[in-house]
CSV table of C-alpha atoms in Angstrom, one decimal:
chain,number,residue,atom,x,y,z
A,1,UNK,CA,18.3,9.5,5.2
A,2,UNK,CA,18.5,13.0,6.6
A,3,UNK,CA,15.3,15.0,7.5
A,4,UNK,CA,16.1,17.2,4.2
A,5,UNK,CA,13.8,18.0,1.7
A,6,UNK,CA,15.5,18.5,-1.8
A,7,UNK,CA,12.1,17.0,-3.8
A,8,UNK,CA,12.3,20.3,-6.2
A,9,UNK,CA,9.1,21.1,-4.8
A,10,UNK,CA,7.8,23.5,-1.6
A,11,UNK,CA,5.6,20.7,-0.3
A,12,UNK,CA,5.0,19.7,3.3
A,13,UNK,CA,5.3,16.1,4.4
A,14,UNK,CA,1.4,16.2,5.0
A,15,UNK,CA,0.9,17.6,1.6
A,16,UNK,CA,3.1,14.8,-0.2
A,17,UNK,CA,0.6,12.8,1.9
A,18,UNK,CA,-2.5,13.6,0.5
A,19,UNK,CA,-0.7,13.3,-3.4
A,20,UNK,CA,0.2,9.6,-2.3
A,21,UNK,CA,-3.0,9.1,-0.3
A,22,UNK,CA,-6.0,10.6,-2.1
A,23,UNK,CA,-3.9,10.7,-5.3
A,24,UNK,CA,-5.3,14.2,-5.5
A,25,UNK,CA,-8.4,13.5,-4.1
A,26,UNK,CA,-11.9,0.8,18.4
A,27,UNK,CA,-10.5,-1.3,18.9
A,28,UNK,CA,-10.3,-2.4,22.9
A,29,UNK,CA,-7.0,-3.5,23.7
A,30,UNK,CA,-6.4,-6.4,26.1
A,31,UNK,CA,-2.9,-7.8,25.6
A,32,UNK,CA,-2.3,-11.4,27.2
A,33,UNK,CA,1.5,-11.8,28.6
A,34,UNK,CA,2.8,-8.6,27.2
A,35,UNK,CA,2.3,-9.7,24.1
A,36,UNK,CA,2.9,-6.6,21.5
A,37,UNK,CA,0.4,-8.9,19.1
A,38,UNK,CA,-3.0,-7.6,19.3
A,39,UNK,CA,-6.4,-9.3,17.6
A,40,UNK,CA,-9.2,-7.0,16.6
A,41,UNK,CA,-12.3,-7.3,18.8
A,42,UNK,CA,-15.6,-5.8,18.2
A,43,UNK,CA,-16.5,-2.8,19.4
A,44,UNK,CA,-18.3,0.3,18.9
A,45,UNK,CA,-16.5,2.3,16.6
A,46,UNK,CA,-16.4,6.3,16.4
A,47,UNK,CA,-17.4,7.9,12.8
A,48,UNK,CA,-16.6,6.5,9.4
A,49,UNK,CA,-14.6,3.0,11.0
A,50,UNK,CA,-18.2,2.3,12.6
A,51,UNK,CA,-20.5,3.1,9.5
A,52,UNK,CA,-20.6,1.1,6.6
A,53,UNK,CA,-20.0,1.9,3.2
A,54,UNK,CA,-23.0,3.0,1.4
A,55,UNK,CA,-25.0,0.9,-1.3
A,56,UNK,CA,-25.1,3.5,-4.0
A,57,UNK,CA,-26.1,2.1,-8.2
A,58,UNK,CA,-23.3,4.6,-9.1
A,59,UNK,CA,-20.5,2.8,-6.8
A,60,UNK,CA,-18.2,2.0,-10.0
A,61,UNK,CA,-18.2,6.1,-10.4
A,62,UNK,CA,-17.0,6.9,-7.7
A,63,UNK,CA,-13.6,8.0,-6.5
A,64,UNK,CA,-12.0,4.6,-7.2
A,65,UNK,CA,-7.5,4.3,-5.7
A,66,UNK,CA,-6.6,0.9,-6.9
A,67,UNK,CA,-8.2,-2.5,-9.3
A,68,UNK,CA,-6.6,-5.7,-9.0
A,69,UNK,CA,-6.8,-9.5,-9.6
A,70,UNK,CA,-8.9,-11.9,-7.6
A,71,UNK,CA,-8.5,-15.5,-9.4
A,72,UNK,CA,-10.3,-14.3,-12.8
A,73,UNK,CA,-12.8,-11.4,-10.9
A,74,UNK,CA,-11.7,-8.0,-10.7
A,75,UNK,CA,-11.7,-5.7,-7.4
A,76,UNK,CA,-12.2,-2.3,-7.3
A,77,UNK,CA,-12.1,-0.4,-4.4
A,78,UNK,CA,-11.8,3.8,-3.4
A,79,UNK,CA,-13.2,6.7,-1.5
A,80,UNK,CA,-16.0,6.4,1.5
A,81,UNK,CA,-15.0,2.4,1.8
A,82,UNK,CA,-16.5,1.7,-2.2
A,83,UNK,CA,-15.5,-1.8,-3.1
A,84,UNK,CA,-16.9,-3.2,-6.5
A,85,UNK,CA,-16.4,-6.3,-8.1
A,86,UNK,CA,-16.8,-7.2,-12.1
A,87,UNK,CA,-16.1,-10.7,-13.3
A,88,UNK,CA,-16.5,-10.2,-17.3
A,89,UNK,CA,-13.2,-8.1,-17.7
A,90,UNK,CA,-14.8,-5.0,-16.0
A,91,UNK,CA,-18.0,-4.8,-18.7
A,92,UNK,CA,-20.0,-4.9,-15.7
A,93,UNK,CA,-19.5,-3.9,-11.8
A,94,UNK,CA,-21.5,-4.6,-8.8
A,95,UNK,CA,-21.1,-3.3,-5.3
A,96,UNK,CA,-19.8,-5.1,-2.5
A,97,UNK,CA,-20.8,-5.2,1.3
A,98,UNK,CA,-18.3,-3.0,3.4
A,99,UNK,CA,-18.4,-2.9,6.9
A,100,UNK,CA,-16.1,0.8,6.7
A,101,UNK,CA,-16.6,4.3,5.3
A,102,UNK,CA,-13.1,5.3,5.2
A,103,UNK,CA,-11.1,5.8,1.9
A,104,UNK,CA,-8.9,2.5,0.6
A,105,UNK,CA,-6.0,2.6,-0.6
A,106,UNK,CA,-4.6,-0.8,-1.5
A,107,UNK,CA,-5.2,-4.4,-2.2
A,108,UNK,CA,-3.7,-7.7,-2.0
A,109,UNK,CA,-5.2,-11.0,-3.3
A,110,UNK,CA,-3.5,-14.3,-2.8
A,111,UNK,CA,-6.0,-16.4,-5.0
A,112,UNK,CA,-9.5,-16.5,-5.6
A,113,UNK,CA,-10.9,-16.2,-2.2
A,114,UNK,CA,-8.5,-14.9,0.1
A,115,UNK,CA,-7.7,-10.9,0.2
A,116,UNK,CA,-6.9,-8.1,2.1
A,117,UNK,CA,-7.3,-4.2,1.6
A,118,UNK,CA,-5.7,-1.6,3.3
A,119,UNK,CA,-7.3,2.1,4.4
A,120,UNK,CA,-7.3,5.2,6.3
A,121,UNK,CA,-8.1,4.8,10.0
A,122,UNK,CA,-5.5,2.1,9.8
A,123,UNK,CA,-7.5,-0.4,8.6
A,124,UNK,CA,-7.3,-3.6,7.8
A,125,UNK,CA,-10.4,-5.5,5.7
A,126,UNK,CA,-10.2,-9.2,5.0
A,127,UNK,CA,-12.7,-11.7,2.6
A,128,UNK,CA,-12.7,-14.9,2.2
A,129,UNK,CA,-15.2,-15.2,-0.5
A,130,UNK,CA,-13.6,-12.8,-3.3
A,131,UNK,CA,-14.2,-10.0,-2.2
A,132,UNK,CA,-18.4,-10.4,-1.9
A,133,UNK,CA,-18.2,-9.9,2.3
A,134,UNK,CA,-15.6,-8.0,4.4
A,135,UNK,CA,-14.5,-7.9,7.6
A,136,UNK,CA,-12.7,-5.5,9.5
A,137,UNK,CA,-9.2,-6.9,11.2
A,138,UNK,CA,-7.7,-4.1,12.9
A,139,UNK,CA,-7.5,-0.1,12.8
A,140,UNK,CA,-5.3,2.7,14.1
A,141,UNK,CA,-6.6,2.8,17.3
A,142,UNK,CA,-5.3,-1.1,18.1
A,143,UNK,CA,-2.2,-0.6,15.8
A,144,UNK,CA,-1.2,3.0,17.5
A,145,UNK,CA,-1.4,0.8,21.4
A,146,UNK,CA,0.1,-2.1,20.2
A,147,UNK,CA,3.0,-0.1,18.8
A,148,UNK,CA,2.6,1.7,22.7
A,149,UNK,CA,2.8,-1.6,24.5
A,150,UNK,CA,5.5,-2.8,22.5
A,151,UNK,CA,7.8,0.0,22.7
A,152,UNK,CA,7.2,0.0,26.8
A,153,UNK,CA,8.2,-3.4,27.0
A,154,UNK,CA,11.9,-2.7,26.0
A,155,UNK,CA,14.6,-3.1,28.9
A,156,UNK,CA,14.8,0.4,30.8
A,157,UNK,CA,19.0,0.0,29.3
A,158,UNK,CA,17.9,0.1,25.3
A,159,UNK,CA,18.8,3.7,24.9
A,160,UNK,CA,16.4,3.9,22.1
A,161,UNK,CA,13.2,3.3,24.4
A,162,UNK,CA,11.9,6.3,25.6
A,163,UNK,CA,12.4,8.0,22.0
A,164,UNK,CA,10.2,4.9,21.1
A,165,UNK,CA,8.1,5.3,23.2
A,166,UNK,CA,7.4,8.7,22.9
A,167,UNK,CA,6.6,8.2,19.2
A,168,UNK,CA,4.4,5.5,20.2
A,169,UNK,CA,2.5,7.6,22.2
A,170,UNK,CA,2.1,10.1,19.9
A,171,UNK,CA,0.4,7.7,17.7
A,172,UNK,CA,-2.1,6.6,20.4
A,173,UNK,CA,-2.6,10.4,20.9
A,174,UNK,CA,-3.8,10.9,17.6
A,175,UNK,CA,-6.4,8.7,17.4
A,176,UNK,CA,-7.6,6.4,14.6
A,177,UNK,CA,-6.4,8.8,11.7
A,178,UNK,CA,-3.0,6.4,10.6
A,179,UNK,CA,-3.5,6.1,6.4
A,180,UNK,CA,-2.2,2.4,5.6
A,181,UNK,CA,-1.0,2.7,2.2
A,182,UNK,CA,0.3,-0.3,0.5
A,183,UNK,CA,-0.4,-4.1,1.7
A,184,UNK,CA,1.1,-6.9,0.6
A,185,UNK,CA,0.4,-11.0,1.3
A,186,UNK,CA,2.7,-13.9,0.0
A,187,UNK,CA,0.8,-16.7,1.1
A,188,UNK,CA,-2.5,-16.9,2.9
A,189,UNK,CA,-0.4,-16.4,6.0
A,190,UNK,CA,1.8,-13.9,5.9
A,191,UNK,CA,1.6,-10.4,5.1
A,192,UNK,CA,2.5,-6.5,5.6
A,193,UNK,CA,0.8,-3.7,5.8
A,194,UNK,CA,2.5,0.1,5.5
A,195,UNK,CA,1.6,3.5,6.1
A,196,UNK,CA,1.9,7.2,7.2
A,197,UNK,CA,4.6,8.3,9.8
A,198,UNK,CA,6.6,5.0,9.3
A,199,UNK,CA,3.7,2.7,11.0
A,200,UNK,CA,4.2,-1.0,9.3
A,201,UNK,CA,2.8,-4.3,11.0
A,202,UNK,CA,2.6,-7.9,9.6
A,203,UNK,CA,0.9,-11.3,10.4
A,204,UNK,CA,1.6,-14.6,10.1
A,205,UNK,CA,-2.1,-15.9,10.4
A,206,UNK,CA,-3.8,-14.2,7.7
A,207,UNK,CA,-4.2,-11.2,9.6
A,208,UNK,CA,-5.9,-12.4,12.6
A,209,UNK,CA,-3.2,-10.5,14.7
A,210,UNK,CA,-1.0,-8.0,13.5
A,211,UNK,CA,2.2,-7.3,15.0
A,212,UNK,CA,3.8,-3.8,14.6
A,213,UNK,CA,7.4,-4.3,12.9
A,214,UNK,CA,9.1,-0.6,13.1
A,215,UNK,CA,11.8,-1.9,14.9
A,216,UNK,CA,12.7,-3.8,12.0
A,217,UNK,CA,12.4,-1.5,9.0
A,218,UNK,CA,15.2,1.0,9.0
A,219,UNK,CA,13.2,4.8,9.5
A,220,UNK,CA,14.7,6.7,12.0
A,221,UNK,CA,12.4,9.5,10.9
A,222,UNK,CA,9.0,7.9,11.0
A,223,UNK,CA,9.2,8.7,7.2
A,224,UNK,CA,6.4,7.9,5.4
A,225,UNK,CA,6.3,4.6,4.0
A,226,UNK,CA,3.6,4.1,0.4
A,227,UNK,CA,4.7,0.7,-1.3
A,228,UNK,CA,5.2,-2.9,0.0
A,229,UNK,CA,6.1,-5.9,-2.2
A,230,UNK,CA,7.5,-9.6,-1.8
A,231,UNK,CA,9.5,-12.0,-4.2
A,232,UNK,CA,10.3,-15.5,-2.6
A,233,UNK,CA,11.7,-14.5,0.5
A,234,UNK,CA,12.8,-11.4,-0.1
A,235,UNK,CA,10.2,-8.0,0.9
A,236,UNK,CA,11.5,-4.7,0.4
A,237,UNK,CA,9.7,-1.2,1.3
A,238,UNK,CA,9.7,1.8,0.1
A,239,UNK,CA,8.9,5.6,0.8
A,240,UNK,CA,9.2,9.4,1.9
A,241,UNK,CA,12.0,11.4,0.6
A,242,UNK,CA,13.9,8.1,-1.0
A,243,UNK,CA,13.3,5.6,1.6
A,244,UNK,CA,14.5,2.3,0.5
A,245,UNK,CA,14.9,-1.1,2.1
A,246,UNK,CA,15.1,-4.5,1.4
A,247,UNK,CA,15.0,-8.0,3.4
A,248,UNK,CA,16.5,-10.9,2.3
A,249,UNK,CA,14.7,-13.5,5.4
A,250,UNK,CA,11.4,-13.2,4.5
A,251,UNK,CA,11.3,-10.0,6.7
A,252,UNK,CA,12.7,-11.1,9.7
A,253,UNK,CA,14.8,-8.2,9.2
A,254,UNK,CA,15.8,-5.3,7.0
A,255,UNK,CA,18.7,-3.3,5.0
A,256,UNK,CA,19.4,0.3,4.1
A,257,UNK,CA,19.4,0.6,1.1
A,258,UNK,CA,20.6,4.1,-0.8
A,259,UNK,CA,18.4,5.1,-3.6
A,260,UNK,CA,19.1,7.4,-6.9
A,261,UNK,CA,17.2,10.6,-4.9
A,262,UNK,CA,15.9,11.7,-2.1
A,263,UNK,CA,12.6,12.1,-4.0
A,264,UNK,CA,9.9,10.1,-2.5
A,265,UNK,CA,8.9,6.7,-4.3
A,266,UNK,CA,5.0,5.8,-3.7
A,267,UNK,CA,5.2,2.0,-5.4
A,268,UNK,CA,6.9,-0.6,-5.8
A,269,UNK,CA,6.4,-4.0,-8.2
A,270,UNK,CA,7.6,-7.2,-8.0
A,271,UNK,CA,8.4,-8.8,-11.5
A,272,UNK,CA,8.2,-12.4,-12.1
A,273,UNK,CA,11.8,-12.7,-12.3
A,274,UNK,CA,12.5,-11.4,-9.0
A,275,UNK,CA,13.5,-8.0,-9.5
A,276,UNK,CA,11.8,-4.7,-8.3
A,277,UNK,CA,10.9,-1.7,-9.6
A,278,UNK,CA,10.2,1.6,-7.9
A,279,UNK,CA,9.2,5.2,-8.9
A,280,UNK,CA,7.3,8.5,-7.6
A,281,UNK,CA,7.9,12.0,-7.5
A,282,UNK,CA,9.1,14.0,-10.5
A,283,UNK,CA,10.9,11.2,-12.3
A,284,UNK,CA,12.4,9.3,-9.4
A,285,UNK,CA,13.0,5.9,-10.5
A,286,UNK,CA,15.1,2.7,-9.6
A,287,UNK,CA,14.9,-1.0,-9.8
A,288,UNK,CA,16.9,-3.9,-7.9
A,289,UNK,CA,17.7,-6.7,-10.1
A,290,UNK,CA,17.0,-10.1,-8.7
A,291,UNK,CA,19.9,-11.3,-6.6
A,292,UNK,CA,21.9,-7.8,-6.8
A,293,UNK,CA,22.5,-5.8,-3.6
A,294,UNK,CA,22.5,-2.7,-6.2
A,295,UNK,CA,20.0,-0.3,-7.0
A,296,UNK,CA,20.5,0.9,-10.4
A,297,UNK,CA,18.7,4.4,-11.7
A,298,UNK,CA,16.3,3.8,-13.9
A,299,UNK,CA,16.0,7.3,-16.6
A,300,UNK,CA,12.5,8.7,-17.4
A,301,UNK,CA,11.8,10.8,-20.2
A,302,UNK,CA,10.4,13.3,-18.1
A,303,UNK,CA,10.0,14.3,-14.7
A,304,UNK,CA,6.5,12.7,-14.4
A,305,UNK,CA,5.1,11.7,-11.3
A,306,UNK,CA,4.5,7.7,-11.5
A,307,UNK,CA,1.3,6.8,-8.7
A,308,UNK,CA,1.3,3.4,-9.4
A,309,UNK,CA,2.5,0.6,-11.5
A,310,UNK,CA,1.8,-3.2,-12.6
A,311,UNK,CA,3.3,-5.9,-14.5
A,312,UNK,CA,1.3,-7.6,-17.1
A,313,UNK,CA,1.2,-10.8,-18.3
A,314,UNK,CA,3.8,-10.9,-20.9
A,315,UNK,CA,6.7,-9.3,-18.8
A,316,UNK,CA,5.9,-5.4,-19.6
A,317,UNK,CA,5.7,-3.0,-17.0
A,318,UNK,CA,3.6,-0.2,-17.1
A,319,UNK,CA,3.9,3.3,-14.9
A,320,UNK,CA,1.0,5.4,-14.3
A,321,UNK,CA,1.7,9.0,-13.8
A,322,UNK,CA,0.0,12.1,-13.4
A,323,UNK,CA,-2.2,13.2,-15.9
A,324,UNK,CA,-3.1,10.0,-17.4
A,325,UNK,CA,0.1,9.6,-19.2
A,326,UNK,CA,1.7,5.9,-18.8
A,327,UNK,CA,5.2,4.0,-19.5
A,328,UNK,CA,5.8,0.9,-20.0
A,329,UNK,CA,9.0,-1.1,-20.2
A,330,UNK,CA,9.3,-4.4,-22.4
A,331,UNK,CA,12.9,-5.0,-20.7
A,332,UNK,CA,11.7,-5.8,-17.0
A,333,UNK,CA,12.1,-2.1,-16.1
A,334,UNK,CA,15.6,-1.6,-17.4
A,335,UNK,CA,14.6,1.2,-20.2
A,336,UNK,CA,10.7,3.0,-20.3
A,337,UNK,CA,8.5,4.6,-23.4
A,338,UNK,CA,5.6,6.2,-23.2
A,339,UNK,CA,3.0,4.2,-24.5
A,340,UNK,CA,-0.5,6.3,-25.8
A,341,UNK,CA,-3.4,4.6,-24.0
A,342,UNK,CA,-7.4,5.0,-26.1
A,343,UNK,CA,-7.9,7.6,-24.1
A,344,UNK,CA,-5.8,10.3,-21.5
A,345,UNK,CA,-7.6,10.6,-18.5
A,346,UNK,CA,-6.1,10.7,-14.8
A,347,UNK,CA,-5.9,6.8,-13.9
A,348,UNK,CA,-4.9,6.1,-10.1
A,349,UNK,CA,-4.2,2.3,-11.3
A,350,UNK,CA,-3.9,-0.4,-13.9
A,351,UNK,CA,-4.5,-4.3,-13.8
A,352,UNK,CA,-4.7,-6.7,-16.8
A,353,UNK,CA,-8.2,-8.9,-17.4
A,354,UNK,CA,-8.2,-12.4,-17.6
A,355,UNK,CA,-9.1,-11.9,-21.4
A,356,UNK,CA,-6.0,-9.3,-22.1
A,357,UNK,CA,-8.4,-5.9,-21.4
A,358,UNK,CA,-7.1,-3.3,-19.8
A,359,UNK,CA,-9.6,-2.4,-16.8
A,360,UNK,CA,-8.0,1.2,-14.9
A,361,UNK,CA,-9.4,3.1,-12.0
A,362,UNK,CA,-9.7,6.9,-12.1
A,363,UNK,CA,-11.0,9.9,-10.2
A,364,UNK,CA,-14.5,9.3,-12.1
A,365,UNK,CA,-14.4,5.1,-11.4
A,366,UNK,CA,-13.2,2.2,-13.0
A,367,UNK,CA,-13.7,1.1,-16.7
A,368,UNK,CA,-12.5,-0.6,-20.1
A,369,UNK,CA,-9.6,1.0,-21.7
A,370,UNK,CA,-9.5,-2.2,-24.4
């Protein structure tokens, strides 16, 4: 990808930030043997990492990003580290304990009990009880000098070190403020987490340790990357200005992968047939099918701006743009209609109840769309 912006739009790459962050809206480092794997440890934490979320009745008003699936319990979470859970189809939500105030941004359950949510200051939150307690497992601070100490650790000959390390030090510079945008788990194992200015790091013990993984995604740019998701064994990633990549070895390593436009994607869903679907800014839209090294456009009716996306339970999937319009495809994301929800109000996301219900998050909260 070149460093060109041709999105039709004068934006800078810190304004297409705050559309794909807000959606309009320390850690002290002791690595053992040079290992580039760092553990959070407590600490005293400056500003909204070290203050907990506050206990508010209105918490299922409030500025709410993303809603997904915990076994049959739904998890809501948003602005100032507002988690709420609902386990009648989203009737009826009650706040949960968070130990951060920081906006969050994504989700990732792998059953009942086990999840993980993603959020400015780098963060990391896991639960083991569906999402009642939380726990913080890492932040920008550790992320930004593990990325440092890695980087400093390649041979003096690798003639890509000291621009690595440079960008490495320019996130330890900067302090705590990395946005993680999209995480993903397979298993209760292993996962990846994605963000601002190309930062990505995964784990392969439930997020006890995260190891930074740059050096294995293909963004020479530090673009930034919005959407994670995993088939099988095969992750892809996706991002600024068209960023595309997939890995076929359970993300030992990734691909280039050329997409319709330079226009940024900000998600990305797995189907349950294996293939992917992607979409963002102004109509950009592709998909890979499963087992095809191709990325095929996918054409929008109009140039609508898709923030999220989901696939329900009896194959459709449904893009949420801008404006509270939504799209959904019956075809596994092949063709796309616009299908007229109760009510048009600007959704952030949508998940599917374990009755049917549609339950959607928006700038005024979460609630019942049927």
């Amino acid at each position: 990808m070149n460093n060109n912006n041709n999105e039709g739009v004068d934006v800078s790459r810190r304004g297409l930030l705050l559309v794909g962050l807000g959606l309009g809206l320390q850690v002290l480092l002791a690595p053992t043997l040079a290992s580039t794997t760092v553990a959070f440890a407590s600490a005293a934490m400056p500003g909204l990492l070290g203050q907990p979320a506050t206990m508010t009745p209105r918490a299922a008003q409030a500025v709410l990003t993303r809603v997904v699936v915990a076994g049959e319990r739904l998890v809501a979470l948003g602005e100032r580290g507002m988690v709420v859970l609902s386990d009648d189809g989203g009737r009826h939500w009650r706040q949960a304990r968070v130990p951060v105030s920081v906006t969050l941004t994504s989700a990732s359950f792998v059953d009942a009990r086990q999840g993980w949510i993603a959020g400015h200051s780098g963060v990391v939150l896991h639960t083991s009880d569906g999402g009642e307690n939380w726990s913080i497992q890492t932040d920008g601070i550790a992320l930004a000098q593990a990325c440092l100490v890695q980087a400093q650790a390649l041979p003096d000959t690798d003639a890509d070190r000291e621009h690595r390390v440079q960008q490495a030090q320019r996130l330890v510079d900067d302090g705590a403020d990395k946005p993680l945008l999209s995480i993903c788990f397979a298993d209760a194992l292993h996962g990846m987490v994605v963000g601002a200015f190309g930062l990505a790091a995964s784990t392969d013990d439930g997020g006890k340790t995260w190891t930074p993984c740059r050096e294995r995604l293909v963004n020479p740019m530090s673009m930034h990357l919005y959407a994670v998701a995993h088939h099988a064994k095969t992750w892809v990633v996706a991002g600024e200005q068209g960023v595309l990549m997939r890995s076929d070895d359970d993300g030992a390593s990734f691909t280039a992968l050329t997409a319709p436009s330079e226009r940024t994607l900000f998600t990305a869903t797995a189907t349950r047939g294996g293939s992917f679907v992607f979409a963002g800014l102004l109509g950009a839209a592709c998909r890979i099918d499963s087992g095809s090294p191709t990325v095929n456009a996918i054409e929008l009716a109009a140039p609508l701006t898709i923030l999220s996306s989901v696939e329900l339970r009896d194959g459709r999937v449904m893009l949420l743009a801008q404006g509270g319009r939504v799209l959904a495809s019956r075809d596994g994301g092949v063709h796309f209609a616009e299908q007229q929800l109760p009510r048009r109000v600007p959704l952030t996301s949508l998940v599917e109840a374990a009755d049917g219900g549609l339950v959607a998050t928006s700038m005024g909260g979460v609630s019942r769309l049927g």
